[in-house]
């Protein structure tokens, strides 16, 4: 299947023949699987015979989804989780031990940030945060004993794009055994495939574009077979137990079938909304990698197929930002992203409330920042809604 086009892969990738020849994937809503004999049960636990044992260790609905995601990201193996944070914590807790060193970008989703700055240090992991869009600063932060490097392809919430090839090359040159882990949630494998650019592990919140319908919380980790065995058998099985349910796996398989057309439409809408915001007097600055004015445009154009559906923008004051959020009608005032509906939120007080004021500044955003997840509505309607909200919030 690897040679098939991306539109084919989102529909058919990893498609085993289904039981009873059903077209859509059956939901194996079961916690456990019956062994033919005590000997068979023993062989399966000993890894001497393949086959299902217990849904925390694997389930046929989820396996089909995992194969499809591995194909989409171009990795050997994938493990599904019950949330993006489940995927991230299981991955990092499998790769890191007490005394190890993690170098991560300064701009991260709020809960990843608190995992790295509060939880991992409690277990003796040394964490250094750096602005990875500055390659010299990254190189200075890297040491030969660094175990893992972590960043987001399009950073939440200010849409910073980091040069995946350059950072991966530098990381492996200085610390050949380190794992470069990339959160590809905002871009999705439709826009960029970090493993093909030198990264070692990709994590996802599948709650977002991969599922795409705002009705599931899920996550993935994708890598080579050896790393994935550790992540599945330690991070998932023993540490977090954050297993994805078969019903959710089915919904993501369904959502994935339209990933390509959803992303195409969302990226086209986002470009129009970003251009509108750039020309809007109520807006102080727009962050969207597709705009030529973005400092990340060159790197994004080099590494990404399209520029995504996420835009953030600064208003002139905190009060105007808050009031804009209170006046939207079509856009939904909600966190999360990647859905059919356009979602709008305030990172400093919502998704990134885990950051202190100083950390917000260091990460490169302010409390005047609004984040928009552009949806599938007519772009003219999104723009009309933002226009009326700006006028109500800031005066005509
Ligand atoms: N990675 C990124 C880049 C995220 O934005 C999120 C959630 C996660 C991981 C965690 O995924 P979850 O456990 O929620 O599936 N981001 C959110 C956001 O920006 N708004 O609401 C949740």
Coordinates of N, CA and C in Angstrom, one line a residue, residues 39 100 125 153 166 189 195 230 236 327 355 375:
X39 N -2.7 -24.3 26.8 CA -1.4 -24.2 26.2 C -1.4 -23.0 25.2
X100 N 18.0 11.0 32.8 CA 18.1 11.3 31.4 C 17.8 12.8 31.1
X125 N 14.0 13.4 35.5 CA 14.4 13.7 34.2 C 14.8 15.2 34.1
X153 N 5.1 20.2 15.2 CA 5.3 20.6 13.8 C 4.8 22.0 13.6
X166 N 16.5 20.0 9.8 CA 17.7 20.6 10.4 C 17.9 20.2 11.8
X189 N -0.5 14.0 9.0 CA 0.4 13.4 7.9 C 0.1 13.9 6.5
X195 N 8.8 11.6 10.0 CA 9.7 10.4 10.0 C 10.5 10.5 8.7
X230 N 8.6 -1.1 23.0 CA 8.7 -0.5 24.3 C 7.6 0.4 24.7
X236 N 2.1 1.8 27.4 CA 0.7 1.6 27.3 C 0.3 0.5 28.3
X327 N -18.5 37.8 21.5 CA -19.4 38.3 20.4 C -19.5 37.4 19.2
X355 N 0.8 27.7 31.8 CA 2.0 28.6 31.8 C 1.8 29.8 32.7
X375 N -12.8 25.9 10.3 CA -13.6 24.7 10.0 C -14.0 24.6 8.5

